[in-house]
PDB file of C-alpha atoms in Angstrom:
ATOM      1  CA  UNK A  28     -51.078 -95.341 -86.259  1.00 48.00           C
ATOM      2  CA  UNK A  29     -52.460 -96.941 -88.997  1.00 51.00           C
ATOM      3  CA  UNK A  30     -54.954 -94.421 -90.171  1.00 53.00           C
ATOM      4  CA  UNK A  31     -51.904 -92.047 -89.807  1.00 53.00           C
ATOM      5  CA  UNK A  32     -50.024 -93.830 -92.403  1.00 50.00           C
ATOM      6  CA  UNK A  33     -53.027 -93.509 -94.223  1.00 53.00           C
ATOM      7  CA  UNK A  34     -53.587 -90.055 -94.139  1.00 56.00           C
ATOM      8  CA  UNK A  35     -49.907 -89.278 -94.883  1.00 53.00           C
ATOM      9  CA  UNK A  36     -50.123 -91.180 -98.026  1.00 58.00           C
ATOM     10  CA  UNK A  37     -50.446 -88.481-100.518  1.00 62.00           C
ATOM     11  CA  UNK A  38     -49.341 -85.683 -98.515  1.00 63.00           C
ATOM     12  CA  UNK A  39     -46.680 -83.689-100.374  1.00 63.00           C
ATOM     13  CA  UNK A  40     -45.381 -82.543 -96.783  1.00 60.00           C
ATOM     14  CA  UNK A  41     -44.848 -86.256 -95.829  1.00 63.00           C
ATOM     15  CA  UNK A  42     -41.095 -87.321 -97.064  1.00 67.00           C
ATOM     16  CA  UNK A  43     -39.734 -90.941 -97.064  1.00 70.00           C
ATOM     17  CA  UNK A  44     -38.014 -90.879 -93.949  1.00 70.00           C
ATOM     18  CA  UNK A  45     -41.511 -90.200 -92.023  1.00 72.00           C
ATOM     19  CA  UNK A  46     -43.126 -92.978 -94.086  1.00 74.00           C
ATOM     20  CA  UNK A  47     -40.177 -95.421 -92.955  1.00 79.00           C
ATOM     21  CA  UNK A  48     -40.456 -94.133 -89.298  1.00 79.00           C
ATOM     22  CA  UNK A  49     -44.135 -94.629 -89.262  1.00 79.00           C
ATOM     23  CA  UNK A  50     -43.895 -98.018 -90.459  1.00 82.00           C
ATOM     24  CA  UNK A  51     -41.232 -98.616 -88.626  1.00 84.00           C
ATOM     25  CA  UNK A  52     -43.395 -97.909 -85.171  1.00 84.00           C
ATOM     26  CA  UNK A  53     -46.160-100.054 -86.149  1.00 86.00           C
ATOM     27  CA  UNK A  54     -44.211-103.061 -86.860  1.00 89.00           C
ATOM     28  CA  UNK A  55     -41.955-102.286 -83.444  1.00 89.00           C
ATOM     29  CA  UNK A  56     -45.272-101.874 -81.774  1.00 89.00           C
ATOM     30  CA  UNK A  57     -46.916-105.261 -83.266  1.00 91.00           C
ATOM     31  CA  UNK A  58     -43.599-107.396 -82.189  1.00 90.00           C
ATOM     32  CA  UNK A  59     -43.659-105.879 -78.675  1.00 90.00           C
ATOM     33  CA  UNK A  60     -47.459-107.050 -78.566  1.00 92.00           C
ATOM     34  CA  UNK A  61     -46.727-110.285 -80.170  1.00 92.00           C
ATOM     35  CA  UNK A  62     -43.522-111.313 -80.143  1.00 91.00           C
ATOM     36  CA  UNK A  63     -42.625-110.102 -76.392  1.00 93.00           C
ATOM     37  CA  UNK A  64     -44.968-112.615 -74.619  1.00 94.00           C
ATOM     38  CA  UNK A  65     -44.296-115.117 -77.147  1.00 95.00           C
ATOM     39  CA  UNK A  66     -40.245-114.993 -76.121  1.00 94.00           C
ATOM     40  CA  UNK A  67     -41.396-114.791 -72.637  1.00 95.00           C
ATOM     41  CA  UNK A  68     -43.506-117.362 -72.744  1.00 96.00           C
ATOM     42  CA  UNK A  69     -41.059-119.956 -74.874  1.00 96.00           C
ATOM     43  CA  UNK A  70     -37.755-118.673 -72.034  1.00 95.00           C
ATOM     44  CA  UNK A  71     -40.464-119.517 -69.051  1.00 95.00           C
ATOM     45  CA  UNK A  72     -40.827-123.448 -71.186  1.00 95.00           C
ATOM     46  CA  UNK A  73     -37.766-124.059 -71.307  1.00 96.00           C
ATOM     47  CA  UNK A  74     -36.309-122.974 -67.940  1.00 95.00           C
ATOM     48  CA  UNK A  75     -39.378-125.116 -66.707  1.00 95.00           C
ATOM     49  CA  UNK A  76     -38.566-127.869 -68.061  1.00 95.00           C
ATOM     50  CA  UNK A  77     -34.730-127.386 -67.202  1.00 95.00           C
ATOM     51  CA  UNK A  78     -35.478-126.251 -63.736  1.00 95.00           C
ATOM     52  CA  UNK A  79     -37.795-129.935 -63.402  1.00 95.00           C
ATOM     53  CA  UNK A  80     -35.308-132.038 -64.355  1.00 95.00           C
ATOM     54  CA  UNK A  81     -32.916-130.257 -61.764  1.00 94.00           C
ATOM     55  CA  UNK A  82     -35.315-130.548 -59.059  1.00 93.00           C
ATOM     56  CA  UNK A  83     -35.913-134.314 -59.891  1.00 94.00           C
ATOM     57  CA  UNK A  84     -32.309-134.752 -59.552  1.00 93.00           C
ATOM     58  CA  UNK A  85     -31.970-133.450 -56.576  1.00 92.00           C
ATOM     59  CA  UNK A  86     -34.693-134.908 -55.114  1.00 91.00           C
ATOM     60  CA  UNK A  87     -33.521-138.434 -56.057  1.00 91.00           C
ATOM     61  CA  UNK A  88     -30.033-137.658 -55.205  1.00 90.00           C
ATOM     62  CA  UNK A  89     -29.956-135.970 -51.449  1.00 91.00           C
ATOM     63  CA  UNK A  90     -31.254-137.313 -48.751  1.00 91.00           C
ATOM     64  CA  UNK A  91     -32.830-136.105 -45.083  1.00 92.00           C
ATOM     65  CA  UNK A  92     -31.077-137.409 -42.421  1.00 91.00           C
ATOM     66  CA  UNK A  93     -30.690-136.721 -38.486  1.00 92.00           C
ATOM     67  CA  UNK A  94     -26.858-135.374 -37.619  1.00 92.00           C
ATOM     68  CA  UNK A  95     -26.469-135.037 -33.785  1.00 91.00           C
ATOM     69  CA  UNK A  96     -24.925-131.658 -32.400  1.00 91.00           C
ATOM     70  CA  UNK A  97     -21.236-132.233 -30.372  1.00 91.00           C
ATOM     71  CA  UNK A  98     -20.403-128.608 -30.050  1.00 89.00           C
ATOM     72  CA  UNK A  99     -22.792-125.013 -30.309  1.00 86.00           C
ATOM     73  CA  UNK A 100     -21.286-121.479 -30.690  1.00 85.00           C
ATOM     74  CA  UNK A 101     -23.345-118.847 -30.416  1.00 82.00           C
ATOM     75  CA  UNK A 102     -23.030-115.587 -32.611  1.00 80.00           C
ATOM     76  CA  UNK A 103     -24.452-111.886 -32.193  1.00 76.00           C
ATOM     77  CA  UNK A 104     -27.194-111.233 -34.864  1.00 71.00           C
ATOM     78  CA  UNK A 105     -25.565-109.593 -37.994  1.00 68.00           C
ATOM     79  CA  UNK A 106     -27.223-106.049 -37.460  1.00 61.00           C
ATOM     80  CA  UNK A 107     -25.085-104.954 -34.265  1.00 58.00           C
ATOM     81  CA  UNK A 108     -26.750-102.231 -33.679  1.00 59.00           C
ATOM     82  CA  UNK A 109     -28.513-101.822 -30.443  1.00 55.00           C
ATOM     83  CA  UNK A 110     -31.703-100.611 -31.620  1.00 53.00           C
ATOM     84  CA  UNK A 111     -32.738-102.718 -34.585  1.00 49.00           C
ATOM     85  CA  UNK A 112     -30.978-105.884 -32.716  1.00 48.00           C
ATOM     86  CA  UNK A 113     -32.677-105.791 -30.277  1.00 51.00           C
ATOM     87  CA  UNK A 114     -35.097-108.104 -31.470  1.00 52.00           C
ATOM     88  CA  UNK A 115     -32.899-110.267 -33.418  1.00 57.00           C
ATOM     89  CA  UNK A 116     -32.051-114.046 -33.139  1.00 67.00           C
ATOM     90  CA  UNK A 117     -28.611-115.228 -32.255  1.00 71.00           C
ATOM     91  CA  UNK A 118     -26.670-117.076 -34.893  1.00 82.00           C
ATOM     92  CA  UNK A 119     -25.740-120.726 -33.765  1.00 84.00           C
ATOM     93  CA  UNK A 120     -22.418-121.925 -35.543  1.00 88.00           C
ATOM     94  CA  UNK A 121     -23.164-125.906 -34.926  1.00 89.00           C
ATOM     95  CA  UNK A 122     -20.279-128.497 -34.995  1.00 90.00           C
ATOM     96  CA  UNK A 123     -22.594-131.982 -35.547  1.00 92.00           C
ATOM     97  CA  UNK A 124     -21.980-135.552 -36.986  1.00 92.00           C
ATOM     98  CA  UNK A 125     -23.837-137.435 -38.711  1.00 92.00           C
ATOM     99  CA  UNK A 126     -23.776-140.526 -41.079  1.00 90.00           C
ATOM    100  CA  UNK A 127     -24.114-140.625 -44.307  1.00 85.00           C
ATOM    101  CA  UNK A 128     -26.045-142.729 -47.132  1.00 82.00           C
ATOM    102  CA  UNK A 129     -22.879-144.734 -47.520  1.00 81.00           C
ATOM    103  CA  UNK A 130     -22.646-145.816 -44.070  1.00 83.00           C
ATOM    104  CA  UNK A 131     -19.371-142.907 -42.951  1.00 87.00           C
ATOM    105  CA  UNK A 132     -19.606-141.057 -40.419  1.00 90.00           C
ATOM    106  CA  UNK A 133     -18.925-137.143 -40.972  1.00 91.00           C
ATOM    107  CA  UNK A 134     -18.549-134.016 -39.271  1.00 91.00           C
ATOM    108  CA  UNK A 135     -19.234-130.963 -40.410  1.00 90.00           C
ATOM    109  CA  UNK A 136     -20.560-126.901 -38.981  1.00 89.00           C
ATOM    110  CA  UNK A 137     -23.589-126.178 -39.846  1.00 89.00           C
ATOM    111  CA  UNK A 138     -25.499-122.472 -39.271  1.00 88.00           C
ATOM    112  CA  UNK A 139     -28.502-122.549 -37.453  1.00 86.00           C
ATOM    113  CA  UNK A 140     -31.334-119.858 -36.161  1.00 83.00           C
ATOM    114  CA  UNK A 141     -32.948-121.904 -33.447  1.00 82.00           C
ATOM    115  CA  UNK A 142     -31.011-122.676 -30.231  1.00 84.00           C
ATOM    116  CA  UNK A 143     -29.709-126.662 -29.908  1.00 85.00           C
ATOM    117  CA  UNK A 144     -27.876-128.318 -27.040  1.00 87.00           C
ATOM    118  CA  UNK A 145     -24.809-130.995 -27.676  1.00 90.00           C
ATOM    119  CA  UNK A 146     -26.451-134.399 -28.109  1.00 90.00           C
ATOM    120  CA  UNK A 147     -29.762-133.101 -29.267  1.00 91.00           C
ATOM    121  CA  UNK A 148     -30.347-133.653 -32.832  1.00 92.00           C
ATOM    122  CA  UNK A 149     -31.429-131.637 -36.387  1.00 90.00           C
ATOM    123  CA  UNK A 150     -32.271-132.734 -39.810  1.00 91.00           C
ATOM    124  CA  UNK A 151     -29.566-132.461 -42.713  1.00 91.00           C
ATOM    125  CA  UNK A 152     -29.374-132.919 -45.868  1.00 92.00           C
ATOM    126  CA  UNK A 153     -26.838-134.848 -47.888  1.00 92.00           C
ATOM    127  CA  UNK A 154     -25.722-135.722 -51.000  1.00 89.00           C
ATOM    128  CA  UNK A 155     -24.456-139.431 -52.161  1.00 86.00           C
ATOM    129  CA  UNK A 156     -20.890-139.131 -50.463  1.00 88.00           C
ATOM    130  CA  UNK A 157     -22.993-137.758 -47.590  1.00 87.00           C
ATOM    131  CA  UNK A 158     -21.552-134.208 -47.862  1.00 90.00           C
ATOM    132  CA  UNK A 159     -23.999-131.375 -46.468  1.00 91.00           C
ATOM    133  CA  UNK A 160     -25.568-129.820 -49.389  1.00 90.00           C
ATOM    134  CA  UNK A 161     -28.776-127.612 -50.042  1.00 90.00           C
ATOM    135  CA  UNK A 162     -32.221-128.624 -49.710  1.00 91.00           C
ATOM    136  CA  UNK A 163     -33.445-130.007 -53.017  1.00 92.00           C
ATOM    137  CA  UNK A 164     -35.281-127.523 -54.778  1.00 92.00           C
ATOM    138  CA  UNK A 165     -39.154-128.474 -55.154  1.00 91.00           C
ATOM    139  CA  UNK A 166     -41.527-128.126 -58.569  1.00 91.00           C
ATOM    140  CA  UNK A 167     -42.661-124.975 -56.487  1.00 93.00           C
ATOM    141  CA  UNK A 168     -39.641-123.440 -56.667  1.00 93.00           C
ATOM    142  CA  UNK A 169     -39.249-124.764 -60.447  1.00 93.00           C
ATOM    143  CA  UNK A 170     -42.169-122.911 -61.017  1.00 94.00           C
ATOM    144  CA  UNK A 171     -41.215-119.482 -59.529  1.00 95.00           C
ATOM    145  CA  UNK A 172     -37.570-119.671 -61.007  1.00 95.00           C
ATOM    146  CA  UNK A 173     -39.156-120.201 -64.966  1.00 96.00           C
ATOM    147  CA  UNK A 174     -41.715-117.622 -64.459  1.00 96.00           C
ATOM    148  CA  UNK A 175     -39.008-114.951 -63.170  1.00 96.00           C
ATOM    149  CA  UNK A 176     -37.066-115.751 -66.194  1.00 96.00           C
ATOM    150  CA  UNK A 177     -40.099-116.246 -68.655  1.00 95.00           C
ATOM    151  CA  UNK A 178     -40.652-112.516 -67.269  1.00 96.00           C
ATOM    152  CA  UNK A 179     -36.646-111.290 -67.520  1.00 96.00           C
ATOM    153  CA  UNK A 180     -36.729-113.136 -71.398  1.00 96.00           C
ATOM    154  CA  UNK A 181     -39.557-110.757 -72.080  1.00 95.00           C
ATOM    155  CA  UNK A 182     -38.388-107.615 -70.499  1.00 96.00           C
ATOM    156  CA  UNK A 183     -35.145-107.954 -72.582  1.00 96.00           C
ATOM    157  CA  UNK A 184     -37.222-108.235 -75.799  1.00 95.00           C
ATOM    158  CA  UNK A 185     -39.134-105.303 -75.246  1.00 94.00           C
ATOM    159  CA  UNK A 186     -35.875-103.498 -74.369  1.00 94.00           C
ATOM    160  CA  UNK A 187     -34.271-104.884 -77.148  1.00 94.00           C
ATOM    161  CA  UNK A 188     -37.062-104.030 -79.792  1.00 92.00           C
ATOM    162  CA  UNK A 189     -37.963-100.832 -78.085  1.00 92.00           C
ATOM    163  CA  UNK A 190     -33.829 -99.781 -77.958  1.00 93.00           C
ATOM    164  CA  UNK A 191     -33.451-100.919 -82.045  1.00 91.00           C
ATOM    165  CA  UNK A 192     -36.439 -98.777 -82.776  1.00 90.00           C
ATOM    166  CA  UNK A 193     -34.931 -95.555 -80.897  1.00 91.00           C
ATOM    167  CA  UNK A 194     -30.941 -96.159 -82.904  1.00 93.00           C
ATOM    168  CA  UNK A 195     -32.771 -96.544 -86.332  1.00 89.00           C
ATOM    169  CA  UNK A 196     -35.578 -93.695 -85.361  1.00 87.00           C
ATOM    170  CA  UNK A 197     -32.311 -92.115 -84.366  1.00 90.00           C
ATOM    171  CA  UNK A 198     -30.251 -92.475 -87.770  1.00 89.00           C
ATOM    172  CA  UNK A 199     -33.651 -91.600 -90.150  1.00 85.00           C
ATOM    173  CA  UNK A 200     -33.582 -88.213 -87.954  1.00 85.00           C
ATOM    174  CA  UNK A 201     -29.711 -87.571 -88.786  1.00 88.00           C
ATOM    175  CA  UNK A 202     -30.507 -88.483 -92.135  1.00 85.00           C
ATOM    176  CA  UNK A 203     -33.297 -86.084 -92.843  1.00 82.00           C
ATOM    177  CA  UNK A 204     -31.436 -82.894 -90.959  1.00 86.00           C
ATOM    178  CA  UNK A 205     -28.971 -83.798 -93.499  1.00 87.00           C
ATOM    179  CA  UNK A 206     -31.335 -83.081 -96.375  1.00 82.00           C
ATOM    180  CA  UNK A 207     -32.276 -79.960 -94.805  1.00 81.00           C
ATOM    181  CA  UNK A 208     -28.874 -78.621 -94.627  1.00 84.00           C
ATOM    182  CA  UNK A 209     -28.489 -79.921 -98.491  1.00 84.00           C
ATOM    183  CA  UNK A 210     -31.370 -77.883 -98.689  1.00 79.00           C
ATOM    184  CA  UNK A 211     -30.536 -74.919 -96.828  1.00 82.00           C
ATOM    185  CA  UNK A 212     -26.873 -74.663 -98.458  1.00 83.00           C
ATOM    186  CA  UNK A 213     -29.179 -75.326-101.897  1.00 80.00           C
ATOM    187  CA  UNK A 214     -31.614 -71.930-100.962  1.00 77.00           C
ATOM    188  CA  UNK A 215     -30.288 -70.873 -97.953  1.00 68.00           C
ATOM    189  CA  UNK A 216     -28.444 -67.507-100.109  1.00 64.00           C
ATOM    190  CA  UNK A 217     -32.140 -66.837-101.807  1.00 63.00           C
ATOM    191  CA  UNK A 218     -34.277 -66.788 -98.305  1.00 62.00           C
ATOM    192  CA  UNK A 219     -36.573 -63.715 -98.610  1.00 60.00           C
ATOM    193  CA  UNK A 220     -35.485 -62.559-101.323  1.00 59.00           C
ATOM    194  CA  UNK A 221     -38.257 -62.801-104.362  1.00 57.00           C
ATOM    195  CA  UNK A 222     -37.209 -63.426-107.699  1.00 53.00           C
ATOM    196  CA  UNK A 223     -33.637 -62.537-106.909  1.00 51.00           C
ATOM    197  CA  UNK A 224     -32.735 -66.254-108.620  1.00 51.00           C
ATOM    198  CA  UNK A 225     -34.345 -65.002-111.587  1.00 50.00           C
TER     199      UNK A 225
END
């Protein structure tokens, strides 16, 4: 690209408009080499660090605790038909109790895979007011979350650089079939014709 540039220099062929698109591919291709990974890698930092301090909250915030089942209804798999369910688990819609960090007891239904009976009991997790909630998300999953985005951040710049170079590459071309049909309007009555301007 660069020796192209240089070639074109002090070609009388070579107008402005393919100086300023040449130019302007080098410096689109330099900030997609340089600057994409760069945004990627600042987006992935900051969701990191973001996505930490989340999982530390959580972490410190819900607890693990034992509820005890009082009721089980069991569900047909989601895929209903015959030959792909065949080999699918039952849903189990679980009515259970438990108590919570502040010393209440609550009910609440809770999905579960794996078959229970009434009085047997499953883990849970709470929050303070012992509601069910989520499990808390580990630095794992911190991880995986920052480098999706870090990788989404730098997709988006590439589009983004790579979509401004096409409008402007875009508007030089408009520009310069404009000068031609200047041009053309300019010679267009003299074309083949020698000396008949004279």
């Amino acid at each position: 690209m660069i020796v192209g540039l240089w070639r074109w220099r002090g070609n009388p062929l070579c107008r402005g408009t393919d100086r300023r698109e040449a130019w302007l591919s080098l410096w689109a291709a330099l900030l997609i080499a340089l600057g994409v990974p760069l945004a990627g890698w600042a987006a992935a930092d900051a969701a990191h660090e973001a996505l930490l301090r989340t999982a530390h909250e959580q972490q410190h915030e819900r607890q693990r605790i034992q509820a005890t089942v009082q009721h089980v209804t069991v569900l047909p798999p989601l895929d209903s038909e015959t030959e792909t369910a065949a080999g699918a688990q039952n849903r189990n819609r679980v009515t259970a109790r438990w108590t919570g960090p502040e010393g209440n007891t609550h009910t609440g239904t809770v999905m579960l895979r794996h078959p229970v009976e009434p009085g047997s009991r499953f883990p849970v997790w709470t929050d303070a007011q012992g509601r069910l909630t989520s499990r808390p998300m580990s630095a794992r999953s911190a991880r995986s979350y920052s480098l999706l985005a870090g990788l989404a951040a730098a997709a988006f710049a590439a589009g983004a650089l790579e979509g401004g170079r096409r409008v402007t590459v875009r508007l030089l071309l408009r520009r310069r079939y404009a000068r031609w049909d200047e041009e053309w309007v300019r010679i267009g009555p003299d074309w083949g014709r020698t000396g008949a301007g004279n």
